[in-house]
CSV table of C-alpha atoms and ligand atoms in Angstrom, one decimal:
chain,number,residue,atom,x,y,z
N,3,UNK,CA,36.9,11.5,-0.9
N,4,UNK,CA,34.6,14.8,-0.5
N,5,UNK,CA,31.5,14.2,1.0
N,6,UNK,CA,28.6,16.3,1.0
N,7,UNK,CA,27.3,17.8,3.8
N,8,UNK,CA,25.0,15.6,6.2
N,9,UNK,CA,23.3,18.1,7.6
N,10,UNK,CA,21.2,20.2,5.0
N,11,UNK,CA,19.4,23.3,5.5
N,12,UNK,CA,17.8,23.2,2.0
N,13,UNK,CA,16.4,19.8,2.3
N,14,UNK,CA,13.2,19.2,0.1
N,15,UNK,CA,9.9,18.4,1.9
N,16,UNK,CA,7.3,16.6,0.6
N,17,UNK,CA,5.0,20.3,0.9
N,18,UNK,CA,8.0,21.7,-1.3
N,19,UNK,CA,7.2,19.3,-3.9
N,20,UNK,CA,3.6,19.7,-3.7
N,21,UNK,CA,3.8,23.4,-3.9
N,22,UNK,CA,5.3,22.9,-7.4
N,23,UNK,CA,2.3,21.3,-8.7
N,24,UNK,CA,0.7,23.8,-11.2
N,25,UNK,CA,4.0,25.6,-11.3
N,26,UNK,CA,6.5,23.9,-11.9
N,27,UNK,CA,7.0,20.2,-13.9
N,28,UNK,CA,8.7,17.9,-11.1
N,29,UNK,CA,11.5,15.9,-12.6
N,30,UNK,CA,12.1,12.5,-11.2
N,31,UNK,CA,15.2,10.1,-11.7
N,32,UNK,CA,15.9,6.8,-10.5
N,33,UNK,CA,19.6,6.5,-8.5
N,34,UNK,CA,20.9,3.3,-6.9
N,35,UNK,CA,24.0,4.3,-5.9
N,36,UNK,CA,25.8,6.9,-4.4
N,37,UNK,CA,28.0,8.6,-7.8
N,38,UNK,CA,24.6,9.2,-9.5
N,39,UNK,CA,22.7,10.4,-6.4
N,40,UNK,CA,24.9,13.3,-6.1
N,41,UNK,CA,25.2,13.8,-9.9
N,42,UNK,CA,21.4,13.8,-10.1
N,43,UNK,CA,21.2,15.9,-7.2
N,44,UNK,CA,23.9,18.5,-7.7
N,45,UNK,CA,22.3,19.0,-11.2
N,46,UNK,CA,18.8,19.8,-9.2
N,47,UNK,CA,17.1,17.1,-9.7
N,48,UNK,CA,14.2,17.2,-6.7
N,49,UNK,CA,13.5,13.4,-6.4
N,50,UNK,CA,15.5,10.7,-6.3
N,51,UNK,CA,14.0,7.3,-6.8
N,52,UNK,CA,15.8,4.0,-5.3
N,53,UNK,CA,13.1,2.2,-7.0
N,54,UNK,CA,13.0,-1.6,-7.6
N,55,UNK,CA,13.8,-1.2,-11.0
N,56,UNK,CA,17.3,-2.1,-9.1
N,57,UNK,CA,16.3,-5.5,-10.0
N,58,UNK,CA,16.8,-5.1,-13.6
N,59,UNK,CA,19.0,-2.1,-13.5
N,60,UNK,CA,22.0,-3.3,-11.6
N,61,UNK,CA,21.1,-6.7,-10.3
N,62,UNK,CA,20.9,-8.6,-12.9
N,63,UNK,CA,17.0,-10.1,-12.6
N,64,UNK,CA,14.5,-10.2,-15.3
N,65,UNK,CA,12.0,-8.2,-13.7
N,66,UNK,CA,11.4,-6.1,-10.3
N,67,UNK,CA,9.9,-9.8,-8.1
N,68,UNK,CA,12.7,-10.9,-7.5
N,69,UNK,CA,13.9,-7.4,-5.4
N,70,UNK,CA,13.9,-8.0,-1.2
N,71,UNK,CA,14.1,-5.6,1.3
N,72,UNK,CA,17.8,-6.4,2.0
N,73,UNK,CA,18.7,-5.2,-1.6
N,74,UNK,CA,16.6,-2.2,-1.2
N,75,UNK,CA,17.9,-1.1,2.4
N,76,UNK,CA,21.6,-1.6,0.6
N,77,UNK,CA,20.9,0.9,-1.9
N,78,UNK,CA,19.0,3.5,-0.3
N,79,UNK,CA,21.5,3.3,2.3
N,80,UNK,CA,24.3,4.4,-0.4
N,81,UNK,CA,22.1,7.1,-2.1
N,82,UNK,CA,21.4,8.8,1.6
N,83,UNK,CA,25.2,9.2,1.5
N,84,UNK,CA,25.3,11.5,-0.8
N,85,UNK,CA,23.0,13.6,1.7
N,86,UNK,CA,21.2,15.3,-1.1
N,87,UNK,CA,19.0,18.5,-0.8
N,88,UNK,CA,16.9,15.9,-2.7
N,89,UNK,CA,14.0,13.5,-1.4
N,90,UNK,CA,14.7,10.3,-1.2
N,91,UNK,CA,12.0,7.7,-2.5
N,92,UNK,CA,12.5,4.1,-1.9
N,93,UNK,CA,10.2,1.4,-3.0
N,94,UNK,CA,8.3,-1.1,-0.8
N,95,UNK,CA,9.3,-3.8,-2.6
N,96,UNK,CA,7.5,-7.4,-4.1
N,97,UNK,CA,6.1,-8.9,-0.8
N,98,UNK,CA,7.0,-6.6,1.8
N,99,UNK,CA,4.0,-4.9,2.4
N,100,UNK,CA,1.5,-8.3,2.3
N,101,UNK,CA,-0.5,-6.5,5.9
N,102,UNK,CA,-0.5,-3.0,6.9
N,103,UNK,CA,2.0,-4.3,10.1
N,104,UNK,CA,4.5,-5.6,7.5
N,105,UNK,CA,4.0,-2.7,5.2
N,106,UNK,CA,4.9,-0.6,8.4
N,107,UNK,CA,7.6,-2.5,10.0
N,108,UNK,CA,9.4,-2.6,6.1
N,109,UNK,CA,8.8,1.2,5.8
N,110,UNK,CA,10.2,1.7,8.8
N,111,UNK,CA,13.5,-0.1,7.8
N,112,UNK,CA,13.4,1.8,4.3
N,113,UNK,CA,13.4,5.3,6.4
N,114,UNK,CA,16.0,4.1,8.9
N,115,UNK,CA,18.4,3.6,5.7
N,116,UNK,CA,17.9,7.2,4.9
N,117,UNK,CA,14.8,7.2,2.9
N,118,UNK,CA,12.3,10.0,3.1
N,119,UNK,CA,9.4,8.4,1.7
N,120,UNK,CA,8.5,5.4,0.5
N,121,UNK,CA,6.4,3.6,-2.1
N,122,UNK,CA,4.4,1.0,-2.9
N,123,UNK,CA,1.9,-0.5,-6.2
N,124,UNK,CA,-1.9,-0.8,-5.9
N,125,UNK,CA,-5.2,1.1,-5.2
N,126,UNK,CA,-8.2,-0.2,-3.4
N,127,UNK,CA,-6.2,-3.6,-2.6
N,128,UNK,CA,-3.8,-1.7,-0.8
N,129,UNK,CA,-5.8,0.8,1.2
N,130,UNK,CA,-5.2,-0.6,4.5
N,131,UNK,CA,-1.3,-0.6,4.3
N,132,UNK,CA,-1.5,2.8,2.9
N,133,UNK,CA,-3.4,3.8,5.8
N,134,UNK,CA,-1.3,2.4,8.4
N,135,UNK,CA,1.8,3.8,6.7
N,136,UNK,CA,0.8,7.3,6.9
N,137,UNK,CA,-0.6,7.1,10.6
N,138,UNK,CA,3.1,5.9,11.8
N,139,UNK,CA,3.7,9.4,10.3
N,140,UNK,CA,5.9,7.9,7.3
N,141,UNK,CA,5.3,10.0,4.0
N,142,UNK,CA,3.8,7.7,1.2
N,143,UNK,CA,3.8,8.0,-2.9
N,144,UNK,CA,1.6,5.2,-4.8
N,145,UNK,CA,2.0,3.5,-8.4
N,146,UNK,CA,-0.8,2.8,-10.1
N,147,UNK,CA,-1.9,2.0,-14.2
N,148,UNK,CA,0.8,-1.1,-14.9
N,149,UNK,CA,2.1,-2.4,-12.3
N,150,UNK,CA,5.5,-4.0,-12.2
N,151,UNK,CA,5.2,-6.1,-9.0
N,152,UNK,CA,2.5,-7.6,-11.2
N,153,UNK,CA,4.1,-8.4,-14.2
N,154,UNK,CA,3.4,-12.5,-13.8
N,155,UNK,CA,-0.1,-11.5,-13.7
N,156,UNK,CA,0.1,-9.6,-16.6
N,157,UNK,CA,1.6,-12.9,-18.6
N,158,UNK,CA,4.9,-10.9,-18.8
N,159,UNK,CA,3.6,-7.8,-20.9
N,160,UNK,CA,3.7,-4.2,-19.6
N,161,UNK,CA,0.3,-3.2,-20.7
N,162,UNK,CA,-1.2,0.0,-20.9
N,163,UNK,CA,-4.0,0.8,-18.4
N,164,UNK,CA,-6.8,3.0,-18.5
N,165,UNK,CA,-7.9,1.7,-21.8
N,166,UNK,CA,-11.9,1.1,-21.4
N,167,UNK,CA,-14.6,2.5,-19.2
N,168,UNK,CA,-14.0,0.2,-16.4
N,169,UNK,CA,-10.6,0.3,-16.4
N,170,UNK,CA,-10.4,4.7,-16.5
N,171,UNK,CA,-13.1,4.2,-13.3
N,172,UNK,CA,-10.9,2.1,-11.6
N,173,UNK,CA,-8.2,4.1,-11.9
N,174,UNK,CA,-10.0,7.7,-10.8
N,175,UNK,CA,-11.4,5.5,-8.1
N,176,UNK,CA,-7.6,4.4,-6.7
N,177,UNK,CA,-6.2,8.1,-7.1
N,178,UNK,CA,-9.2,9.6,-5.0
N,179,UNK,CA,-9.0,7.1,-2.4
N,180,UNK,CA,-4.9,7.6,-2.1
N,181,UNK,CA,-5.0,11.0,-2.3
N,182,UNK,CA,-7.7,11.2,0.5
N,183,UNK,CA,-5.3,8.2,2.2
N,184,UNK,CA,-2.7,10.9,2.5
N,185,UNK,CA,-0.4,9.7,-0.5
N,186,UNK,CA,1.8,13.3,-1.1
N,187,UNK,CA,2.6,12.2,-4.6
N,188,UNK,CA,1.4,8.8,-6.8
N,189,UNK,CA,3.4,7.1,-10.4
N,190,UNK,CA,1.0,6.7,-12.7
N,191,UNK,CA,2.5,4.4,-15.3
N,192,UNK,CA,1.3,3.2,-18.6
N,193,UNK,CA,-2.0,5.2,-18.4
N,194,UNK,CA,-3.5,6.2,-21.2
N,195,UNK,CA,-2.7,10.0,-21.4
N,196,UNK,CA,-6.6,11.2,-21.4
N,197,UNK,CA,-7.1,9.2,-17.9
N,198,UNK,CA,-3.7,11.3,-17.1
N,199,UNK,CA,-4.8,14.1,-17.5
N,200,UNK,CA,-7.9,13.7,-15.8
N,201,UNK,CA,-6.5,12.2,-12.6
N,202,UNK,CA,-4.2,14.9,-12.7
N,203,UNK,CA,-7.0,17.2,-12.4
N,204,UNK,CA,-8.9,15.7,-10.0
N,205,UNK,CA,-5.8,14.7,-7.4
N,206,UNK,CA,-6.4,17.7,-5.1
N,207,UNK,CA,-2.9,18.2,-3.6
N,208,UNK,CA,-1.4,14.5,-4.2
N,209,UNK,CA,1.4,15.3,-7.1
N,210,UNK,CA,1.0,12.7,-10.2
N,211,UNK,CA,4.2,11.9,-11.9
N,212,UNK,CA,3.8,9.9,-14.9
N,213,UNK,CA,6.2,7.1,-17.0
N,214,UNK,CA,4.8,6.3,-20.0
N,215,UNK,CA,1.9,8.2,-19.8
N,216,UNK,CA,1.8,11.3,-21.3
N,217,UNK,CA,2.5,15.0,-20.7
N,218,UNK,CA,-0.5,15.9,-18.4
N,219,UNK,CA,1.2,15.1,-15.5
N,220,UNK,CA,2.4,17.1,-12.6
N,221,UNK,CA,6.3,15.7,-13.3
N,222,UNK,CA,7.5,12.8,-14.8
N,223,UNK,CA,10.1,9.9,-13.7
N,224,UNK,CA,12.6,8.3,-15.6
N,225,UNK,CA,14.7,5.2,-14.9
N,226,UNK,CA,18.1,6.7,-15.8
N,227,UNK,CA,19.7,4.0,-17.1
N,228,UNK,CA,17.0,4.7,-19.9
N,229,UNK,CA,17.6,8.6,-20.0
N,230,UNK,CA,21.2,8.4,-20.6
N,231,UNK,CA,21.7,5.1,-22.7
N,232,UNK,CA,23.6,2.9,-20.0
N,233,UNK,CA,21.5,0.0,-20.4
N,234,UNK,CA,21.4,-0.8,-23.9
N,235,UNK,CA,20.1,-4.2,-24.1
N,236,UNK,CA,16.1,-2.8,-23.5
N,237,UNK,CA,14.9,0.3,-23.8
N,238,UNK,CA,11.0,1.2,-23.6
N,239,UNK,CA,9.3,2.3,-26.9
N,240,UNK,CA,8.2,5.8,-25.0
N,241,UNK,CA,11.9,6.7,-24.4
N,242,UNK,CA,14.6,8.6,-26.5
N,243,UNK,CA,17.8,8.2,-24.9
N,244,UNK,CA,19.6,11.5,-24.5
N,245,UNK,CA,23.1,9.7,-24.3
N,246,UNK,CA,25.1,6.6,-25.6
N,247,UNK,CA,27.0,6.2,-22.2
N,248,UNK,CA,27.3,2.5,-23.2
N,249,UNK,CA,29.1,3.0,-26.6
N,250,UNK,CA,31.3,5.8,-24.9
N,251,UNK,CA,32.1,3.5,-22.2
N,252,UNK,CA,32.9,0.5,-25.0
N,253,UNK,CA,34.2,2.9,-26.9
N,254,UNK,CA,36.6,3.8,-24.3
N,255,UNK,CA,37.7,0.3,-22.9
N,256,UNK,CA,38.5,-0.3,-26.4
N,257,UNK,CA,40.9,2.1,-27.3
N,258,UNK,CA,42.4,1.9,-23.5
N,259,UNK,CA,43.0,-2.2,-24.4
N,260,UNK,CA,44.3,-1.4,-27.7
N,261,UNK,CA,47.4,0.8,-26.2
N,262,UNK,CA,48.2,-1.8,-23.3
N,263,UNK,CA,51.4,-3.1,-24.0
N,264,UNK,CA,53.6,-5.9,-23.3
N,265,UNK,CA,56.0,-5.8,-20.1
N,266,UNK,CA,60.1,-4.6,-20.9
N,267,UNK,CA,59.1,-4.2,-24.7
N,268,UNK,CA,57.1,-1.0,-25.3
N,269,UNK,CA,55.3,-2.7,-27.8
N,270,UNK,CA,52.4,-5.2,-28.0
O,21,KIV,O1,11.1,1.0,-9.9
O,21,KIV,C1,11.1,2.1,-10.5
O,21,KIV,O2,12.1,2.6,-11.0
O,21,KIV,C2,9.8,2.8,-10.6
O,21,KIV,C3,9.7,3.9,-11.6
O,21,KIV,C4,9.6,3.3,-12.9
O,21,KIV,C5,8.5,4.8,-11.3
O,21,KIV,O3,8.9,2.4,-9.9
């Protein structure tokens, strides 16, 4: 098999991807496995998520809890194969980042398996752990608005955030103190697009990349399997598919079945 080089000049920094803001929208894909990390990367996408959407995406789980740290060092590891002039995110997943020593000691694994940054849900709660993160010199993007590590809290609904005063204070409040945390970049998903917009106005340098959220944002991430139809069984209201790989690939097995034929007869 060709492999791509592993030694890049034209690797993206996190400054590169903070130099687009205000210039350029940043486009952002999820990729667990190799294939797709240098498909997404040879078509120029800048960020490649291995985020703990995983769970759902390949692994079969009803929702992102049930991802460890083993799953998530697996699958960065096979995306930093494809050595792409890309950065590599890779979320901190459910549980792995309880104390800022644990948040550092997993962040640390997560950049020894290739990633370049990592990522992890929360605001205020998570401060300390941000903090400690980006003093062992490890670049950091947050997540806030719904939050999928949450979703047993949230009685099993993703629910949009930024709805009432409180909840649009809270929000401004998280984004100013992980922006002045260090956070390069922060998800905001499920926000309501006004709050968007005026996060994005007020992050200073930290690059927002929304989900769900609206247009205002610096750049905006999509879990692929969503983008291009490969996961047909649930798809959020906020996306439009831009393929049907699922009914080519049926389509395909199909018709490949249909001509199999019986051994010494030629036939069926
Ligand atoms: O896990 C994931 O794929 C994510 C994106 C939806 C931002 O966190």
């Amino acid at each position: 098999m060709h492999n791509p080089p592993r030694v890049r000049s034209d690797k993206l920094s996190c400054g590169d991807i903070q130099s687009l803001k205000g210039r350029e929208p940043i486009a952002v894909l999820t990729a667990y496995d190799h294939p797709t990390a240098r498909l997404l990367d040879e078509a120029g996408i800048p960020i490649l998520l291995v985020g703990d959407s995983l769970g759902m995406m390949v692994l079969g789980f009803p929702d992102t809890t049930h991802v460890t740290m083993e799953h998530m060092v697996h699958h960065v590891a096979a995306v930093a194969r494809a050595h792409p002039k890309a950065l590599i995110g890779a979320d901190l997943p459910h549980l792995s980042y309880r104390t800022p020593e644990e948040g550092v000691a997993n962040a640390r694994r997560l950049l020894e398996a290739g990633a370049d940054f990592v990522k992890a849900e929360g605001g205020q709660e998570i401060l300390s752990v941000v903090k400690a993160i980006r003093a062992a010199g490890i670049p950091f993007c947050g997540h806030l608005g719904m939050l999928p590590q949450h979703i047993h809290e949230e009685g099993g609904k993703y629910r949009i955030k930024g709805r009432d005063e409180a909840g649009r204070q809270r929000l401004l409040d998280d984004a100013r103190y992980l922006e002045e945390a260090g956070a390069f970049a922060c998800v905001l998903e499920l926000v309501t697009p006004p709050v968007t917009a005026e996060i994005t106005r007020t992050a200073g340098r930290m690059v927002t990349i929304g989900i769900g959220s609206g247009p205002d944002c610096d750049g905006q991430v999509l879990v692929t399997p969503d983008l291009i139809g490969s996961f047909p069984w649930f798809t959020p209201k906020f996306i439009q598919p831009r393929l049907q790989v699922s009914r080519d690939v049926q389509q395909a097995v199909s018709s490949w079945k249909a001509g199999l034929v019986l051994p010494g007869t030629g036939n069926r």
